[in-house]
Tab-separated table of C-alpha atoms in Angstrom:
chain	number	residue	atom	x	y	z
A	1166	MET	CA	57.100	-4.977	160.032
A	1167	THR	CA	55.656	-1.967	158.185
A	1168	ILE	CA	55.979	-3.745	154.830
A	1169	SER	CA	54.307	-6.871	156.199
A	1170	THR	CA	51.467	-4.899	157.707
A	1171	ALA	CA	50.980	-2.905	154.513
A	1172	THR	CA	50.937	-6.091	152.466
A	1173	SER	CA	48.420	-7.721	154.785
A	1174	THR	CA	46.209	-4.644	154.675
A	1175	ALA	CA	46.347	-4.523	150.866
A	1176	ALA	CA	45.470	-8.192	150.635
A	1177	PHE	CA	42.601	-7.647	153.079
A	1178	TYR	CA	41.199	-4.807	150.971
A	1179	SER	CA	41.640	-6.764	147.746
A	1180	THR	CA	39.902	-9.861	149.083
A	1181	ALA	CA	37.114	-7.866	150.659
A	1182	THR	CA	36.580	-5.920	147.458
A	1183	GLN	CA	36.373	-9.119	145.418
A	1184	GLN	CA	33.922	-10.692	147.850
A	1185	LEU	CA	31.692	-7.604	147.946
A	1186	SER	CA	31.833	-7.246	144.156
A	1187	SER	CA	30.895	-10.908	143.736
A	1188	LEU	CA	27.916	-10.580	146.063
A	1189	GLN	CA	26.823	-7.369	144.348
A	1190	ALA	CA	27.123	-8.990	140.899
A	1191	GLN	CA	25.085	-11.982	142.023
A	1192	ALA	CA	22.422	-9.710	143.504
A	1193	ASN	CA	22.319	-7.635	140.296
A	1194	ALA	CA	21.983	-10.795	138.180
A	1195	VAL	CA	19.087	-12.094	140.292
A	1196	ASN	CA	17.421	-8.679	140.250
A	1197	GLN	CA	17.760	-8.538	136.458
A	1198	SER	CA	16.291	-12.026	136.098
A	1199	ILE	CA	13.291	-10.895	138.146
A	1200	SER	CA	12.767	-7.711	136.128
A	1201	THR	CA	13.199	-9.372	132.702
A	1202	GLY	CA	11.583	-12.694	133.564
A	1203	ASN	CA	14.543	-14.504	131.978
A	1204	GLN	CA	16.425	-16.935	134.135
A	1205	TYR	CA	19.688	-16.445	132.231
A	1206	ALA	CA	21.044	-13.179	130.860
A	1207	ALA	CA	23.428	-14.928	128.467
A	1208	ALA	CA	23.670	-18.357	126.858
A	1209	SER	CA	27.090	-18.848	128.474
A	1210	GLU	CA	25.453	-19.028	131.896
A	1211	ASN	CA	23.853	-22.366	130.964
A	1212	PRO	CA	24.835	-23.620	127.479
A	1213	GLU	CA	22.698	-26.747	127.771
A	1214	ALA	CA	19.571	-24.774	128.645
A	1215	ALA	CA	20.372	-22.301	125.855
A	1216	ALA	CA	20.600	-25.153	123.331
A	1217	GLN	CA	17.258	-26.552	124.501
A	1218	MET	CA	15.657	-23.126	124.191
A	1219	ARG	CA	16.997	-22.704	120.646
A	1220	MET	CA	15.470	-26.029	119.621
A	1221	LEU	CA	12.135	-25.152	121.211
A	1222	GLN	CA	12.099	-21.704	119.601
A	1223	LEU	CA	12.928	-23.229	116.205
A	1224	ALA	CA	9.971	-25.592	116.660
A	1225	ASP	CA	7.808	-22.574	117.565
A	1226	ALA	CA	8.822	-20.793	114.363
A	1227	THR	CA	8.083	-23.873	112.262
A	1228	ALA	CA	4.718	-24.324	113.975
A	1229	ALA	CA	3.837	-20.688	113.260
A	1230	VAL	CA	4.430	-21.250	109.535
A	1231	ASP	CA	2.461	-24.515	109.640
A	1232	THR	CA	-0.434	-22.785	111.394
A	1233	THR	CA	-0.483	-20.020	108.795
A	1234	THR	CA	-0.606	-22.470	105.886
A	1235	ALA	CA	-3.179	-24.629	107.689
A	1236	ASN	CA	-5.395	-21.575	108.167
A	1237	LYS	CA	-4.992	-20.684	104.491
A	1238	ALA	CA	-5.894	-24.242	103.473
A	1239	THR	CA	-8.941	-24.155	105.728
A	1240	SER	CA	-10.121	-20.841	104.263
A	1241	THR	CA	-9.752	-22.172	100.713
A	1242	LEU	CA	-11.594	-25.384	101.556
A	1243	GLN	CA	-14.365	-23.411	103.263
A	1244	LEU	CA	-14.734	-21.309	100.108
A	1245	ALA	CA	-14.958	-24.493	98.021
A	1246	ASP	CA	-17.508	-25.924	100.445
A	1247	ALA	CA	-19.692	-22.799	100.336
A	1248	THR	CA	-19.465	-22.633	96.540
A	1249	MET	CA	-20.537	-26.252	96.238
A	1250	THR	CA	-23.501	-25.589	98.497
A	1251	THR	CA	-24.681	-22.959	96.006
A	1252	MET	CA	-24.114	-25.442	93.190
A	1253	VAL	CA	-26.228	-28.049	94.978
A	1254	ASN	CA	-29.009	-25.489	95.376
A	1255	ASP	CA	-28.849	-24.684	91.656
A	1256	MET	CA	-28.966	-28.342	90.726
A	1257	ASN	CA	-31.925	-29.007	93.006
A	1258	THR	CA	-33.701	-26.138	91.278
A	1259	ALA	CA	-32.799	-27.672	87.921
A	1260	ARG	CA	-34.253	-31.028	89.019
A	1261	THR	CA	-37.459	-29.336	90.130
A	1262	LEU	CA	-37.731	-27.620	86.749
A	1263	ALA	CA	-36.990	-30.877	84.903
A	1264	THR	CA	-39.746	-32.598	86.882
A	1265	GLN	CA	-42.167	-29.885	85.802
A	1266	ALA	CA	-41.010	-30.112	82.184
A	1267	ALA	CA	-41.515	-33.891	82.175
A	1268	ASN	CA	-45.229	-33.367	82.886
A	1269	GLY	CA	-47.192	-34.220	79.757
A	1270	THR	CA	-49.709	-31.428	80.325
A	1271	LEU	CA	-47.168	-28.628	79.748
A	1272	SER	CA	-47.140	-26.789	76.440
A	1273	ASP	CA	-44.075	-26.112	74.321
A	1274	THR	CA	-44.245	-22.508	75.472
A	1275	ASP	CA	-44.113	-23.610	79.090
A	1276	ARG	CA	-41.163	-25.916	78.418
A	1277	ALA	CA	-39.368	-23.201	76.485
A	1278	ALA	CA	-39.713	-20.912	79.505
A	1279	ILE	CA	-38.279	-23.651	81.688
A	1280	GLY	CA	-35.488	-24.077	79.128
A	1281	THR	CA	-34.604	-20.409	79.536
A	1282	GLN	CA	-34.374	-20.883	83.302
A	1283	MET	CA	-32.202	-23.966	82.741
A	1284	ALA	CA	-29.856	-21.915	80.548
A	1285	GLN	CA	-29.537	-19.367	83.353
A	1286	ILE	CA	-28.683	-22.159	85.777
A	1287	GLN	CA	-26.035	-23.452	83.359
A	1288	ALA	CA	-24.488	-19.989	83.169
A	1289	ASP	CA	-24.511	-19.714	86.960
A	1290	MET	CA	-22.894	-23.144	87.312
A	1291	ILE	CA	-20.092	-22.162	84.924
A	1292	SER	CA	-19.604	-18.939	86.878
A	1293	LEU	CA	-19.423	-20.891	90.138
A	1294	ALA	CA	-16.987	-23.357	88.549
A	1295	ASN	CA	-14.767	-20.346	87.797
A	1296	THR	CA	-14.725	-19.126	91.418
A	1297	THR	CA	-11.296	-17.789	92.400
A	1298	ASP	CA	-9.377	-18.270	95.637
A	1299	SER	CA	-7.838	-15.566	97.850
A	1300	ASN	CA	-4.952	-15.203	95.378
A	1301	GLY	CA	-7.303	-14.686	92.452
A	1302	ASN	CA	-6.558	-18.116	90.965
A	1303	ALA	CA	-9.047	-20.729	89.792
A	1304	LEU	CA	-10.415	-22.508	92.870
A	1305	PHE	CA	-11.511	-25.557	90.879
A	1306	GLY	CA	-8.745	-25.282	88.294
A	1307	GLY	CA	-5.756	-26.410	90.340
A	1308	GLY	CA	-4.798	-22.811	91.082
A	1309	VAL	CA	-4.177	-21.710	87.482
A	1310	SER	CA	-4.217	-17.975	86.910
A	1311	GLY	CA	-6.944	-18.126	84.262
A	1312	SER	CA	-10.451	-19.535	84.350
A	1313	ALA	CA	-11.039	-23.198	85.162
A	1314	TYR	CA	-13.680	-23.393	82.413
A	1315	THR	CA	-14.316	-21.595	79.164
A	1316	THR	CA	-17.144	-22.178	76.667
A	1317	ASP	CA	-16.572	-23.263	73.107
A	1318	ALA	CA	-18.515	-22.173	70.014
A	1319	SER	CA	-21.331	-24.614	70.796
A	1320	GLY	CA	-21.653	-23.310	74.357
A	1321	LYS	CA	-20.084	-26.363	75.996
A	1322	ALA	CA	-17.892	-25.993	79.095
A	1323	VAL	CA	-14.239	-26.832	78.418
A	1324	TYR	CA	-11.856	-27.436	81.322
A	1325	GLY	CA	-8.568	-25.547	81.092
A	1326	GLY	CA	-7.159	-25.973	84.573
A	1327	ALA	CA	-4.387	-28.107	86.043
A	1328	ALA	CA	-4.606	-31.860	86.433
A	1329	THR	CA	-4.438	-31.725	90.233
A	1330	SER	CA	-5.333	-29.288	92.986
A	1331	GLN	CA	-2.781	-27.285	94.926
A	1332	THR	CA	-1.288	-28.829	98.062
A	1333	LEU	CA	-0.294	-27.067	101.286
A	1334	GLY	CA	1.643	-28.377	104.282
A	1335	ILE	CA	-0.311	-28.258	107.527
A	1336	GLY	CA	2.369	-29.355	109.993
A	1337	GLY	CA	3.456	-32.633	111.472
A	1338	GLY	CA	4.685	-33.784	108.072
A	1339	GLN	CA	1.090	-33.658	106.778
A	1340	SER	CA	-0.249	-31.910	103.681
A	1341	VAL	CA	-3.666	-31.473	102.118
A	1342	GLN	CA	-5.096	-30.554	98.735
A	1343	THR	CA	-6.954	-27.280	99.137
A	1344	SER	CA	-9.722	-28.016	96.645
A	1345	LEU	CA	-10.790	-30.391	93.870
A	1346	THR	CA	-10.418	-29.934	90.143
A	1347	GLY	CA	-13.437	-29.318	87.942
A	1348	PRO	CA	-13.409	-32.805	86.378
A	1349	GLU	CA	-13.316	-34.361	89.870
A	1350	ILE	CA	-16.496	-32.471	90.726
A	1351	PHE	CA	-18.492	-32.120	87.514
A	1352	ASN	CA	-17.658	-35.037	85.222
A	1353	ILE	CA	-20.563	-37.497	85.114
A	1354	THR	CA	-22.332	-40.068	82.953
A	1355	ASP	CA	-25.678	-39.038	81.473
A	1356	ALA	CA	-28.837	-41.137	81.272
A	1357	ASP	CA	-27.650	-42.670	77.968
A	1358	GLY	CA	-24.266	-43.703	79.419
A	1359	ASN	CA	-22.292	-40.942	77.712
A	1360	SER	CA	-19.537	-39.009	79.471
A	1361	THR	CA	-20.342	-35.341	80.034
A	1362	ASN	CA	-20.183	-32.726	82.751
A	1363	VAL	CA	-22.877	-31.137	84.873
A	1364	MET	CA	-22.834	-27.811	83.051
A	1365	ASP	CA	-23.152	-29.401	79.616
A	1366	ALA	CA	-25.922	-31.721	80.835
A	1367	ILE	CA	-27.932	-28.727	82.037
A	1368	GLY	CA	-27.148	-26.846	78.831
A	1369	ALA	CA	-28.279	-29.761	76.645
A	1370	LEU	CA	-31.518	-29.999	78.591
A	1371	ALA	CA	-32.089	-26.256	78.215
A	1372	THR	CA	-31.604	-26.517	74.444
A	1373	ALA	CA	-34.011	-29.487	74.139
A	1374	LEU	CA	-36.714	-27.757	76.173
A	1375	LYS	CA	-36.465	-24.611	74.078
A	1376	ALA	CA	-36.788	-26.684	70.905
A	1377	GLY	CA	-40.142	-28.104	72.055
A	1378	GLY	CA	-41.999	-31.074	70.623
A	1379	THR	CA	-42.273	-34.578	72.041
A	1380	ALA	CA	-38.454	-34.747	72.313
A	1381	ALA	CA	-38.569	-31.997	74.894
A	1382	GLN	CA	-40.656	-34.032	77.314
A	1383	THR	CA	-38.408	-37.082	76.783
A	1384	ALA	CA	-35.312	-34.950	77.335
A	1385	ALA	CA	-36.806	-33.702	80.590
A	1386	SER	CA	-37.496	-37.266	81.790
A	1387	ASN	CA	-33.996	-38.438	80.875
A	1388	GLY	CA	-32.543	-35.240	82.282
A	1389	LEU	CA	-33.826	-36.113	85.743
A	1390	ALA	CA	-31.551	-39.167	85.894
A	1391	THR	CA	-28.610	-37.182	84.534
A	1392	LEU	CA	-29.168	-34.370	87.033
A	1393	SER	CA	-29.355	-36.929	89.850
A	1394	ASN	CA	-25.952	-38.253	88.756
A	1395	GLY	CA	-24.609	-34.707	88.722
A	1396	LEU	CA	-26.020	-33.947	92.141
A	1397	ASP	CA	-24.449	-37.120	93.526
A	1398	ALA	CA	-21.079	-36.124	92.041
A	1399	VAL	CA	-21.133	-32.627	93.538
A	1400	THR	CA	-22.353	-33.741	96.967
A	1401	THR	CA	-19.715	-36.483	97.053
A	1402	ALA	CA	-17.056	-33.907	96.208
A	1403	GLN	CA	-18.408	-31.670	98.960
A	1404	THR	CA	-18.079	-34.555	101.420
A	1405	VAL	CA	-14.419	-34.924	100.427
A	1406	ILE	CA	-13.879	-31.210	101.025
A	1407	GLY	CA	-15.546	-31.463	104.429
A	1408	ALA	CA	-13.352	-34.421	105.389
A	1409	ARG	CA	-10.256	-32.395	104.539
A	1410	GLU	CA	-11.477	-29.515	106.684
A	1411	SER	CA	-11.956	-31.925	109.587
A	1412	TRP	CA	-8.490	-33.384	109.063
A	1413	ILE	CA	-6.915	-29.930	109.197
A	1414	ALA	CA	-8.884	-29.098	112.355
A	1415	LEU	CA	-7.605	-32.274	114.036
A	1416	ASN	CA	-4.045	-31.590	112.942
A	1417	THR	CA	-4.313	-28.011	114.186
A	1418	GLN	CA	-5.449	-29.297	117.577
A	1419	ASN	CA	-2.305	-31.419	117.693
A	1420	LEU	CA	-0.165	-28.408	116.770
A	1421	THR	CA	-1.820	-26.402	119.539
A	1422	ALA	CA	-1.201	-29.159	122.090
A	1423	GLN	CA	2.435	-29.404	121.030
A	1424	GLY	CA	2.774	-25.624	121.267
A	1425	THR	CA	1.361	-25.680	124.795
A	1426	ALA	CA	3.856	-28.373	125.773
A	1427	ARG	CA	6.732	-26.363	124.314
A	1428	ALA	CA	5.584	-23.237	126.129
A	1429	THR	CA	5.609	-25.158	129.411
A	1430	ALA	CA	9.105	-26.469	128.681
A	1431	GLU	CA	10.347	-23.001	127.709
A	1432	LYS	CA	8.944	-21.558	130.908
A	1433	SER	CA	10.614	-24.265	132.964
A	1434	ILE	CA	13.969	-23.854	131.225
A	1435	GLY	CA	14.224	-20.143	130.609
A	1436	ASP	CA	11.747	-18.252	132.780
A	1437	THR	CA	12.582	-16.943	136.203
A	1438	ASP	CA	10.957	-18.594	139.198
A	1439	ILE	CA	9.960	-15.319	140.835
A	1440	SER	CA	9.385	-16.789	144.304
A	1441	SER	CA	12.754	-18.561	144.401
A	1442	ALA	CA	14.520	-15.574	142.866
A	1443	ALA	CA	13.002	-13.191	145.422
A	1444	ILE	CA	14.222	-15.403	148.280
A	1445	ARG	CA	17.667	-15.649	146.689
A	1446	LEU	CA	17.819	-11.863	146.227
A	1447	GLN	CA	16.923	-11.333	149.878
A	1448	GLN	CA	19.651	-13.765	150.931
A	1449	LEU	CA	22.242	-12.031	148.772
A	1450	THR	CA	21.141	-8.586	149.930
A	1451	THR	CA	21.386	-9.643	153.563
A	1452	ALA	CA	24.796	-11.214	152.978
A	1453	LEU	CA	25.998	-8.119	151.132
A	1454	GLN	CA	24.838	-5.780	153.871
A	1455	ALA	CA	26.439	-7.968	156.527
A	1456	SER	CA	29.684	-8.164	154.567
A	1457	GLN	CA	29.752	-4.401	154.063
A	1458	SER	CA	29.180	-3.816	157.763
A	1459	CYS	CA	31.855	-6.333	158.678
A	1460	PHE	CA	34.251	-4.787	156.199
A	1461	VAL	CA	33.754	-1.341	157.707
A	1462	ARG	CA	34.471	-2.641	161.212
A	1463	LEU	CA	37.495	-4.698	160.195
A	1464	SER	CA	38.955	-1.989	158.016
A	1465	SER	CA	38.651	0.490	160.886
A	1466	LEU	CA	40.363	-1.992	163.200
A	1467	SER	CA	43.074	-2.623	160.645
A	1468	LEU	CA	43.653	1.084	160.162
A	1469	PHE	CA	43.790	1.627	163.950
A	1470	ASN	CA	46.423	-1.108	164.290
A	1471	VAL	CA	48.507	0.364	161.544
A	1472	ILE	CA	48.361	3.817	163.106
A	1473	GLY	CA	49.151	2.302	166.470
A	1474	ASN	CA	52.246	0.620	165.024
């Protein structure tokens, strides 16, 4: 009888201890989920949810890289756009000067002075064509480390860059060229149908105006058509750059929308529902307190019976 009673009492204590420990562990887990904001403390608690979270977090990491490269591409395109705006201003000035030089009332001295201004514009255009990006590489040279253009012995601009512009991924399987090459921007046909580039066209006009004579006025008249071709080429290139900026902006909006959707999914899968967790914690706390109270009463009764026996 004593052995049976002792065994029953031991079993009672063991079961009660397990039940109380289980309730306490559940309460601790819920309390931790509230304090950390994470619904699960370990992946083993819900392997399926953990796998979904890993996939979402991997997509987040990829999107972060895509956003960084998209921002870099945008900055480079904005630099190209701003540089081309300065070029357009220079070329408009050159057209205004050519219009003045084409006036038959001007003297050779006047045209020579205009030729000097034209030469300054040519130098500025070459400098702008050699603008560098944030890495110090040729913006209009396909990203080469050197200059996009150099000048030969006759003062002509010679392209030394890559055949194509650099390309960056912008997310969603999309990529974009971050600029245009010099030939794509500056190569034109002059008034006589010859292939040239904007810088050389301005340089040739500067030389003719400095030389004076009747040829200077003719060069100025022909130069107007050539400069118009050059202006069209640069403004068209600028439109292409602007279209690429818009494309990146649209793609970035899509990335942002996808990121928002992932954040919502991550919150639903992994974040603690504070209201539900608080109710669950209260339930567990109440159950634990009741179980502890019941255990105290039953254990006292059990002990009394044993002593009585």
